[in-house]
Tab-separated table of C-alpha atoms in Angstrom:
chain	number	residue	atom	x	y	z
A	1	UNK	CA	114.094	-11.578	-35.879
A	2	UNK	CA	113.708	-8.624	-37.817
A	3	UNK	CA	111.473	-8.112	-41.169
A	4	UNK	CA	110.700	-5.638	-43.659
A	5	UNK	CA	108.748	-5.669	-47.307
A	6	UNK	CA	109.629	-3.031	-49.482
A	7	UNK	CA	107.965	-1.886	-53.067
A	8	UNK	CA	108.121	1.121	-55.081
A	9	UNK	CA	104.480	2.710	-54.528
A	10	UNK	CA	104.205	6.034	-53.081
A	11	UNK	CA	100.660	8.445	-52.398
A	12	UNK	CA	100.027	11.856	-54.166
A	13	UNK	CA	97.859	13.206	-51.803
A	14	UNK	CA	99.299	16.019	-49.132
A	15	UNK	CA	97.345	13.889	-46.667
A	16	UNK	CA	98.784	10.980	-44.639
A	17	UNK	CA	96.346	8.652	-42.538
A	18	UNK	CA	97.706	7.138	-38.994
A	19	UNK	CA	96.268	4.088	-37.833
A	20	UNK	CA	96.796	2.430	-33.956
A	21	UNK	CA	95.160	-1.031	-33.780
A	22	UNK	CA	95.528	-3.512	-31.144
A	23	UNK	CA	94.339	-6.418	-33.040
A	24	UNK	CA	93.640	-8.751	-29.886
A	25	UNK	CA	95.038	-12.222	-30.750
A	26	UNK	CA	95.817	-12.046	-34.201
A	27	UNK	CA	96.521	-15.505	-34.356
A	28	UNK	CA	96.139	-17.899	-37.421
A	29	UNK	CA	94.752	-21.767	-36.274
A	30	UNK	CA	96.093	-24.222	-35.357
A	31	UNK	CA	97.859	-22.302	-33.427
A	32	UNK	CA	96.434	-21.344	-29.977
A	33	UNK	CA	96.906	-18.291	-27.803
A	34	UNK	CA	97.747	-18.785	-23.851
A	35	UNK	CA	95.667	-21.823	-23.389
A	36	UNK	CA	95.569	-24.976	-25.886
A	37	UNK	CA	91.363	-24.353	-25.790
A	38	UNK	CA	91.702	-20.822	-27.691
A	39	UNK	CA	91.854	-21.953	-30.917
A	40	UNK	CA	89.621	-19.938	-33.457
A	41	UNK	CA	87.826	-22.511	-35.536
A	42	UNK	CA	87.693	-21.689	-39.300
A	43	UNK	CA	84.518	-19.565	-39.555
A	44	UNK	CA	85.675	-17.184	-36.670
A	45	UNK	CA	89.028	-16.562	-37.880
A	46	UNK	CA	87.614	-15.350	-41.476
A	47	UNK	CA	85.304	-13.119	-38.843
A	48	UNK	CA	88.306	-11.489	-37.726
A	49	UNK	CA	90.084	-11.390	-40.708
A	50	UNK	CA	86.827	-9.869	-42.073
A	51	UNK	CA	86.720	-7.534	-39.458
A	52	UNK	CA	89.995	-6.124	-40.194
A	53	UNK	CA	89.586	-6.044	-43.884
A	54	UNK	CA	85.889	-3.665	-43.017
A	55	UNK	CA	87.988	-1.568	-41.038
A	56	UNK	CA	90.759	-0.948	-43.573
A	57	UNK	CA	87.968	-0.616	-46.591
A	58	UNK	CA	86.181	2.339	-44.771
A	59	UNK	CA	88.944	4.035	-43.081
A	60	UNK	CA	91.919	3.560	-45.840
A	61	UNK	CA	94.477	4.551	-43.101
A	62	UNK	CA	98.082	4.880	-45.361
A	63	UNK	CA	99.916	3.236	-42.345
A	64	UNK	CA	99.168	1.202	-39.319
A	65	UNK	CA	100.637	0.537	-36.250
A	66	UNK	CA	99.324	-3.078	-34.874
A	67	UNK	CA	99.787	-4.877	-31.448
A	68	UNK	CA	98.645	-8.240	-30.362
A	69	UNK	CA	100.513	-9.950	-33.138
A	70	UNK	CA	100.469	-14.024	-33.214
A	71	UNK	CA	101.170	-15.018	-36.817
A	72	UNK	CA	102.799	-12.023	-38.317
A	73	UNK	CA	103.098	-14.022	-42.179
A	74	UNK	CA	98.782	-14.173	-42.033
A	75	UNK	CA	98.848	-10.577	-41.205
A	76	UNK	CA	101.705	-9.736	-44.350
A	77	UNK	CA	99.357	-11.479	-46.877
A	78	UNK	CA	96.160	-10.402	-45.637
A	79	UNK	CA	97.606	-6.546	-45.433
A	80	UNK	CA	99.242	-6.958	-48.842
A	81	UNK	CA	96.315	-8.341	-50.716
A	82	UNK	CA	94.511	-4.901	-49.394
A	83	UNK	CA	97.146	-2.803	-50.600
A	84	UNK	CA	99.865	-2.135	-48.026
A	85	UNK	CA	103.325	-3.397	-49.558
A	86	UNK	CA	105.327	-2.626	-46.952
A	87	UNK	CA	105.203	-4.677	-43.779
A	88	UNK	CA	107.397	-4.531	-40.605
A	89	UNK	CA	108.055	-6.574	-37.199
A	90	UNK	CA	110.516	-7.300	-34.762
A	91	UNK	CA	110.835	-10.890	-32.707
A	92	UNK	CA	108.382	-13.825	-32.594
A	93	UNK	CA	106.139	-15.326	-30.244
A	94	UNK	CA	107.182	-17.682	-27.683
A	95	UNK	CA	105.761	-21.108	-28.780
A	96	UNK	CA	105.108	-23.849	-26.242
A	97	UNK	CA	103.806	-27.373	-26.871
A	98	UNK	CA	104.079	-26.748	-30.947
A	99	UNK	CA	101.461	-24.743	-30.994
A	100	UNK	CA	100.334	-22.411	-28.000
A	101	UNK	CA	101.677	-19.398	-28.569
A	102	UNK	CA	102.652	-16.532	-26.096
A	103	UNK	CA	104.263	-12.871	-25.970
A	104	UNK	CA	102.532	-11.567	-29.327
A	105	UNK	CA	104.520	-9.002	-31.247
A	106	UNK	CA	103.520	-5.277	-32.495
A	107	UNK	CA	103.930	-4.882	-36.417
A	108	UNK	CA	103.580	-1.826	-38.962
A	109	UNK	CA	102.304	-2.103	-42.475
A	110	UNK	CA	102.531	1.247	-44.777
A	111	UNK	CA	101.319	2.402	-48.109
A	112	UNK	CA	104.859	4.451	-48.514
A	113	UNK	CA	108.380	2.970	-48.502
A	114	UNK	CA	109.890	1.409	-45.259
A	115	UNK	CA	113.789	2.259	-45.514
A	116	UNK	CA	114.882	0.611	-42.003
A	117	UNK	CA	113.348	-2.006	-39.443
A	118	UNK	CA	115.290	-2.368	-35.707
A	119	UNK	CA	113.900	-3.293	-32.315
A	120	UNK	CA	114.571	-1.091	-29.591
A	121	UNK	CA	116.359	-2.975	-26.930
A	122	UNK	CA	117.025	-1.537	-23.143
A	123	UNK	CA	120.604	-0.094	-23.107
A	124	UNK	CA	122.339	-1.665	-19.959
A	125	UNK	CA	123.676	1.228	-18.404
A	126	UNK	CA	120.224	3.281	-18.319
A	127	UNK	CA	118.760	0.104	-16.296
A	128	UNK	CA	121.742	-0.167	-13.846
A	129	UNK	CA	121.384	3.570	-13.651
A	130	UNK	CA	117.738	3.401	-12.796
A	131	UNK	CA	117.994	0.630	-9.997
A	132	UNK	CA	116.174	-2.016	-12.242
A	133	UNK	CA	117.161	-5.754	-12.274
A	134	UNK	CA	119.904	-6.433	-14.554
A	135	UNK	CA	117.223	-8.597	-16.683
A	136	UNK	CA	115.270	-6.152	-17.710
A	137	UNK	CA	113.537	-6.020	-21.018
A	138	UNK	CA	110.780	-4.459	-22.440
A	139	UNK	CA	107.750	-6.684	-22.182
A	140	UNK	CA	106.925	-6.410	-25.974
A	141	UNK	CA	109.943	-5.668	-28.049
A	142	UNK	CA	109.041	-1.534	-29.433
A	143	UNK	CA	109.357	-1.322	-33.529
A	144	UNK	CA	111.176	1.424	-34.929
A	145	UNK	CA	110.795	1.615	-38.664
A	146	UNK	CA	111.732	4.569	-40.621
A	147	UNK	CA	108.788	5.690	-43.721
A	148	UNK	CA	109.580	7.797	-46.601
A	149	UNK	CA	106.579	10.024	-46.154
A	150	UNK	CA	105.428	11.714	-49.478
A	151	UNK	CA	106.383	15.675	-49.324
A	152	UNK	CA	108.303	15.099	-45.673
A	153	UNK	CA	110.580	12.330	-46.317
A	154	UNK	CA	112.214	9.839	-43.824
A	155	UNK	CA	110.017	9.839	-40.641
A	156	UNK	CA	110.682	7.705	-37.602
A	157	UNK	CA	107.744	5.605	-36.621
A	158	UNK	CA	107.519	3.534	-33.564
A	159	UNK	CA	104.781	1.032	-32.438
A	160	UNK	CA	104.431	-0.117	-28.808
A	161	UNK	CA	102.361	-2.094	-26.689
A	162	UNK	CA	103.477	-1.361	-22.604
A	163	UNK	CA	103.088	-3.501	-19.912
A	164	UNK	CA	99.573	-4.017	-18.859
A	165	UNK	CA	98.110	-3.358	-15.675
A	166	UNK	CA	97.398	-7.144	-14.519
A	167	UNK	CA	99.628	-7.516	-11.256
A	168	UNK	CA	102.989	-9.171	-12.041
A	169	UNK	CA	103.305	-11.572	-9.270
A	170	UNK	CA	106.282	-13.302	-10.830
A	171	UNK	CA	109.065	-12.220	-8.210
A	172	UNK	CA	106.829	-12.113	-5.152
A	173	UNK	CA	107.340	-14.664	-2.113
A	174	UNK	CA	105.115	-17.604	-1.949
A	175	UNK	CA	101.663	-16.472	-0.439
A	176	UNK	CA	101.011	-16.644	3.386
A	177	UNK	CA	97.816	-17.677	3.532
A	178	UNK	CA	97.738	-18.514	7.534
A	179	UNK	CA	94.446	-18.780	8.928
A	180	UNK	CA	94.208	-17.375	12.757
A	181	UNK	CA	94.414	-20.633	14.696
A	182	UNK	CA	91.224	-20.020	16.883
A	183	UNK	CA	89.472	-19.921	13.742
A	184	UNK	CA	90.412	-22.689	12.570
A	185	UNK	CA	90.348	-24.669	15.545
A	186	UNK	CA	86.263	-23.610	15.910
A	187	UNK	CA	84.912	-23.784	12.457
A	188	UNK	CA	86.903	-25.887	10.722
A	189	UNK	CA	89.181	-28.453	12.591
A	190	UNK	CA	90.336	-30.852	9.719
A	191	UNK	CA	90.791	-28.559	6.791
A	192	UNK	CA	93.421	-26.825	5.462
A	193	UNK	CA	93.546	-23.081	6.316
A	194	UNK	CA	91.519	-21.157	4.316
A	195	UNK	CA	92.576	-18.278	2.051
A	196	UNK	CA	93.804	-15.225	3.924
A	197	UNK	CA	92.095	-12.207	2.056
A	198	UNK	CA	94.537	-9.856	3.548
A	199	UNK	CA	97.418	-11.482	2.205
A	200	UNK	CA	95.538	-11.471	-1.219
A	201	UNK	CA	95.248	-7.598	-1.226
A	202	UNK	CA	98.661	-7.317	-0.345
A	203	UNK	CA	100.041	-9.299	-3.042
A	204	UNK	CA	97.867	-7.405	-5.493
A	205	UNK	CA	98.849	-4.257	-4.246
A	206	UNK	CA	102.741	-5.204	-4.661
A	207	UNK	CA	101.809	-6.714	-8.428
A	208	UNK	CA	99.995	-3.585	-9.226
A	209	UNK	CA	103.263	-1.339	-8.576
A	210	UNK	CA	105.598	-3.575	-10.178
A	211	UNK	CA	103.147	-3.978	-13.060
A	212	UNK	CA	103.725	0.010	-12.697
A	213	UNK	CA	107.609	0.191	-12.516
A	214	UNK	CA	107.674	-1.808	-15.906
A	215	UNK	CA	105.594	0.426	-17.713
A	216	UNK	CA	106.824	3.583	-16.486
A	217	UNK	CA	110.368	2.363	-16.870
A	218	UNK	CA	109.523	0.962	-20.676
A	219	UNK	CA	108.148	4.544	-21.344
A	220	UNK	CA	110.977	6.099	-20.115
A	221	UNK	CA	113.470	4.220	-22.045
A	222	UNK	CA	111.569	4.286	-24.621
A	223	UNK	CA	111.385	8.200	-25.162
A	224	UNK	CA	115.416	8.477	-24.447
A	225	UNK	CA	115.790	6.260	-27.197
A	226	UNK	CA	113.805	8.141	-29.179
A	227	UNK	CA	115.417	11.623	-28.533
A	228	UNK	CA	118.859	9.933	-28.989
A	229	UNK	CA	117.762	8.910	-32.805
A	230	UNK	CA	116.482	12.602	-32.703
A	231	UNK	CA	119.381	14.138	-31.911
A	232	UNK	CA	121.165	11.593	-34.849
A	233	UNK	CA	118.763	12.600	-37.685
A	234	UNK	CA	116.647	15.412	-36.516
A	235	UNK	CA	114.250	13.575	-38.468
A	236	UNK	CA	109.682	13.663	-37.552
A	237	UNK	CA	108.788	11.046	-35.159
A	238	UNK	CA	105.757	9.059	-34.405
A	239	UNK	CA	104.679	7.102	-31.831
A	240	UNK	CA	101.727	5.041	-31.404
A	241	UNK	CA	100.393	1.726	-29.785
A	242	UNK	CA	98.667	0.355	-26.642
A	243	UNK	CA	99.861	2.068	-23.992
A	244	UNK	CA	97.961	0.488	-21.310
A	245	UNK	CA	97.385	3.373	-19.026
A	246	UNK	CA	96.176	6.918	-19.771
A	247	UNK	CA	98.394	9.463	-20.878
A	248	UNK	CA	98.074	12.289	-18.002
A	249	UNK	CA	99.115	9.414	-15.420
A	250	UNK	CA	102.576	9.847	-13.788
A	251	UNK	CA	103.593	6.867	-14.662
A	252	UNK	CA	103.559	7.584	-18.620
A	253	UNK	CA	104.597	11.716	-18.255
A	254	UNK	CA	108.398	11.076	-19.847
A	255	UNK	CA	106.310	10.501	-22.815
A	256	UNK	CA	105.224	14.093	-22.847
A	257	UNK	CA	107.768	15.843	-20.641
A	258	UNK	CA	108.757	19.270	-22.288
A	259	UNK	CA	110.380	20.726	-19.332
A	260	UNK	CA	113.855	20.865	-17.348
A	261	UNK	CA	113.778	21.173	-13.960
A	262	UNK	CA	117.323	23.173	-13.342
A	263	UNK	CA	118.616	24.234	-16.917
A	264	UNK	CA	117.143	27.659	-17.846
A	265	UNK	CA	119.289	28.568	-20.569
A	266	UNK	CA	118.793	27.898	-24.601
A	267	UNK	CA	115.257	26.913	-23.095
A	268	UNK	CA	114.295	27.811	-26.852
A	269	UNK	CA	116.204	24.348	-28.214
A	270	UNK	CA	113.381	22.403	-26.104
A	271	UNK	CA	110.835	22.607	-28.792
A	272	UNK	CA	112.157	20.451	-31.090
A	273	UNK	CA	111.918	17.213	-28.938
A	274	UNK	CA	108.514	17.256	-26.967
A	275	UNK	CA	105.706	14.610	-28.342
A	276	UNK	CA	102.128	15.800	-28.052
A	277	UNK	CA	98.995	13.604	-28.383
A	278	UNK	CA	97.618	13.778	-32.041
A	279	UNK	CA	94.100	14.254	-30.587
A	280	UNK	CA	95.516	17.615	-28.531
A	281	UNK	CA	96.494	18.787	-31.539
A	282	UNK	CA	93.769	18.604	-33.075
A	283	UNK	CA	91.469	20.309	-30.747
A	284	UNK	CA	94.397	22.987	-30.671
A	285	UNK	CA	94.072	23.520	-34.727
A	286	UNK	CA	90.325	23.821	-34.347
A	287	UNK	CA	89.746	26.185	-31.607
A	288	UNK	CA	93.086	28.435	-33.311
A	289	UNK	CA	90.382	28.024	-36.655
A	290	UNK	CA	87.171	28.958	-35.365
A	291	UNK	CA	87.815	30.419	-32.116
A	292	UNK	CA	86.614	29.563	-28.945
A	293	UNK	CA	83.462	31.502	-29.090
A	294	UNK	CA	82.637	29.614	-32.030
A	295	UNK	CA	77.877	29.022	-31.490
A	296	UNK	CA	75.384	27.273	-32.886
A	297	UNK	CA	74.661	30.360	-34.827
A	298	UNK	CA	77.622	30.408	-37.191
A	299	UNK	CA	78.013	26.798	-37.645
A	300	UNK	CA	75.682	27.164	-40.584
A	301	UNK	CA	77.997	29.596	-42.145
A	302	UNK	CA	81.375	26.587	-41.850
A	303	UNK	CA	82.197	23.725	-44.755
A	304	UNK	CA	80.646	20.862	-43.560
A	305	UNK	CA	83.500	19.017	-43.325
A	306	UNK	CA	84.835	21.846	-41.429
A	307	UNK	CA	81.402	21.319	-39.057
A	308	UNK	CA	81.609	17.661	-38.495
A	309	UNK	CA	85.523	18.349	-37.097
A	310	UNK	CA	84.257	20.885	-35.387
A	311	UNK	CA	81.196	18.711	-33.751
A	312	UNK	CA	83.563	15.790	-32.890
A	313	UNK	CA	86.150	18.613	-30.806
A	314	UNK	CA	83.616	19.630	-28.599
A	315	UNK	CA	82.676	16.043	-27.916
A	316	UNK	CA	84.260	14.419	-25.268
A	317	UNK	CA	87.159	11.972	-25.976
A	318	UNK	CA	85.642	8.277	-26.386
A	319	UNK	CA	87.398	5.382	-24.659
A	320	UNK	CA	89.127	2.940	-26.510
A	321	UNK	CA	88.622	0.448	-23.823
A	322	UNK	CA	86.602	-0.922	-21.364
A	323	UNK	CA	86.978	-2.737	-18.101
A	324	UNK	CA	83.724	-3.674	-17.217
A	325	UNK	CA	81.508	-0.236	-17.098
A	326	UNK	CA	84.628	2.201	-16.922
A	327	UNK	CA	86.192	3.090	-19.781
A	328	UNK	CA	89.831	5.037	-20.724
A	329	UNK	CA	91.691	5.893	-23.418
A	330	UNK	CA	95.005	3.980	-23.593
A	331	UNK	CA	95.345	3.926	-27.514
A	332	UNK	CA	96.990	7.068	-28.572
A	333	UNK	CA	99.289	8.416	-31.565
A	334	UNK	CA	101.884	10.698	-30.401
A	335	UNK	CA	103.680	13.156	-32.785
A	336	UNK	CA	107.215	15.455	-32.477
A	337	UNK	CA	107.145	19.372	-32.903
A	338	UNK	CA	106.782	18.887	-36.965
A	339	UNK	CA	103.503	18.135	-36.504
A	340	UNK	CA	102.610	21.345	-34.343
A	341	UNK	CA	101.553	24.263	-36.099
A	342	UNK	CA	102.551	26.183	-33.146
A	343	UNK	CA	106.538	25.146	-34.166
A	344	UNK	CA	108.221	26.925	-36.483
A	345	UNK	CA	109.929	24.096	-38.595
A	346	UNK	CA	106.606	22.038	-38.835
A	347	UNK	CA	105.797	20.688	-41.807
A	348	UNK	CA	101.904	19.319	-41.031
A	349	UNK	CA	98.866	19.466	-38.826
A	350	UNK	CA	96.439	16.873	-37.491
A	351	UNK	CA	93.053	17.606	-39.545
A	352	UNK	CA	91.267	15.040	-38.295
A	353	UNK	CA	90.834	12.612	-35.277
A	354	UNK	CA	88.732	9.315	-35.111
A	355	UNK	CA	87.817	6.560	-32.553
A	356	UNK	CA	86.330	3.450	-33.907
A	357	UNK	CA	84.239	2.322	-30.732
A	358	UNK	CA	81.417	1.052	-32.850
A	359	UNK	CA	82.206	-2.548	-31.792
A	360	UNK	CA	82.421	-1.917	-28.115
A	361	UNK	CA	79.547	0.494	-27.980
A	362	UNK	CA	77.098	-0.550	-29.763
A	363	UNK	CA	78.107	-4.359	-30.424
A	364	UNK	CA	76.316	-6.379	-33.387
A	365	UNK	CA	77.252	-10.323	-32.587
A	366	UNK	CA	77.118	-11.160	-36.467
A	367	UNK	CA	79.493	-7.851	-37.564
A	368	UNK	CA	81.391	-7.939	-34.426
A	369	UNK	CA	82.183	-11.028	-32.333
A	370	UNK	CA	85.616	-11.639	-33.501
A	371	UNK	CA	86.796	-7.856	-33.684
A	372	UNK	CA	88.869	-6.621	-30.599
A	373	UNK	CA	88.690	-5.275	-27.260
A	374	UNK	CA	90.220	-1.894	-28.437
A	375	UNK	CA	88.699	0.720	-30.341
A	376	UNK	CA	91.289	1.651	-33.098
A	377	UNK	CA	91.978	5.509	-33.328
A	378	UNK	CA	92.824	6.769	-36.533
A	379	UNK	CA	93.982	10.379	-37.242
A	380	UNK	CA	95.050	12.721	-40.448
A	381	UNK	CA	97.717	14.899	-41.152
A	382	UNK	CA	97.678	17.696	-43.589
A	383	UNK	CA	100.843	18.250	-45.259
A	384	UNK	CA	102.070	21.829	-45.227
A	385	UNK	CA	104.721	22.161	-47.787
């Protein structure tokens, strides 16, 4: 199921604001996500919805890309009472029982016009060609909706949310959890055999990689799909979501592959179809601004606005999740060649760069308890034309 909201509202600024927000369980009671005890009762879901509405009121992002979807019709109203007209997404959630829910969707909202709204589906012949089972699907359907972007025009946007990382156990053998007979004859006679710990890090091992294969294979597929509707329309491109893994891992590098291994003529063409991570770009544009010698003793001499971007380069990138103590970054924007400076053709650069960690960081129960497990990341583009 496929739908779009279009209005007649367009911005004046040259700047456009990029949003990547992975709600975690949007989800509108009754209805219940995974288990029939998660159930928000009617104070926390106005927390979240609260939560979301704070974000939107300081940040004013012009368009947002959204995962963890449950009740996509809540989101449209809350999104359109707060200004966004246009509001995109692509399948449902699996219901079970009436009301639990399952498989959440991704969605886009957007201050400018939304033209076209498809789903991008795995083409059969890529996952024969790549040894997958004939089954295949992405595990959350990506969005592809194309935005009339003030000054640019029609830009493709896309909104993912990859496999995760939890071990997909689905098409493993039953365990064999076999207890060494002399072991079980001496301690424990009568009972059943106990868990075999081996067999445990086995399976979790297997689940891990084909956790792995999905991902890498929905990135992959993903980013041909992406360069075919390049090579269609030649038209910007933007993508942004969950990823679920950081970006420099092997298993997500088709995302930002910009080379060919054998081909070594009209290596010039390449440029156009490369994505780069918004936050890479803009470290590049500040260090081509102020140099890389830039000191403490001609800060005082920069805009401060200039001085704050400046500050927040040299810092080191924050997490947008956490898994216990560790934390990585696996929310990121990713933008084509017209976005790079560096390119000829471009049309815009990324001025500015934010991670809203606030919640996860330094965590107020009252402001926070019903926000999300991701830090949204945010970034700005400064139209060049």
């Amino acid at each position: 199921m496929e739908k779009v909201v279009m209005a007649n509202t367009s911005s004046k600024t040259n700047r456009v604001k990029l949003a990547s927000f992975n709600l975690f369980n949007y989800i509108e009671p009754p209805l219940a996500y995974y288990d029939f005890e998660n159930i928000y009762s009617a104070e926390q879901w106005q927390k979240k919805q609260s939560w979301l509405a704070e974000f939107l009121a300081q940040h004013q992002p012009d368009i947002i890309g959204f995962q963890e979807v449950f009740s996509a019709p809540a989101l449209a109203e809350q999104m359109r009472a707060a200004g966004y007209e246009h509001f995109a997404t692509v399948g449902e959630p699996t219901v079970i029982d009436d009301y639990i829910c399952r498989d959440p969707v991704v969605a886009l909202c957007s201050k400018f016009p939304v033209t076209e709204v498809t789903a991008i589906e795995a083409e059969p012949e890529y996952i024969y060609g790549l040894g997958l089972n004939p089954d295949f699907a992405f595990s959350r359907k990506p969005l592809r909706a194309t935005v009339q972007l003030p000054q640019i025009g029609l830009c493709d946007i896309y909104v993912v949310h990859f496999k995760s990382k939890r071990p997909h156990l689905d098409e493993l053998p039953a365990p064999k959890f076999v207890q060494s007979k002399l072991t079980q004859a001496v301690n424990r006679p009568s009972a059943a055999p106990l868990v075999n710990f081996g067999e445990l890090l086995g399976r979790n091992s297997l689940g891990q990689w084909a956790s792995s294969i999905q991902r890498g294979s929905e990135a992959a597929l993903l980013f041909h799909a992406m360069l075919q509707r390049r090579i269609e329309t030649n038209q910007p491109m933007m993508l942004m979501g969950d990823f679920n893994e950081e970006l420099t891992s092997s298993v997500l590098s088709p995302l930002t592959n910009r080379e060919l291994r054998f081909e070594k003529e009209g290596l010039g063409e390449l440029a156009n179809y490369p994505l780069t991570d918004a936050y890479k770009l803009f470290q590049q544009g500040l260090q081509d601004l102020f140099g890389v010698k830039a000191t403490e003793a001609n800060l005082e001499e920069i805009a401060e606005e200039e001085e704050r971007m400046l500050a927040k380069a040299r810092a080191s990138r924050a997490p947008t999740h956490y898994y216990g103590a560790s934390g990585n970054v696996l929310d990121y924007i990713l933008l084509s060649a017209d976005f790079d400076p560096s390119f000829d053709n471009s049309v815009a650069e990324v001025c500015d760069y934010h991670t809203e960690d606030r919640h996860l960081v330094n965590p107020s129960f009252e402001r926070d308890s019903q926000s999300s497990d991701h830090a949204p990341v945010t970034c700005t583009l400064r139209i060049r034309r």
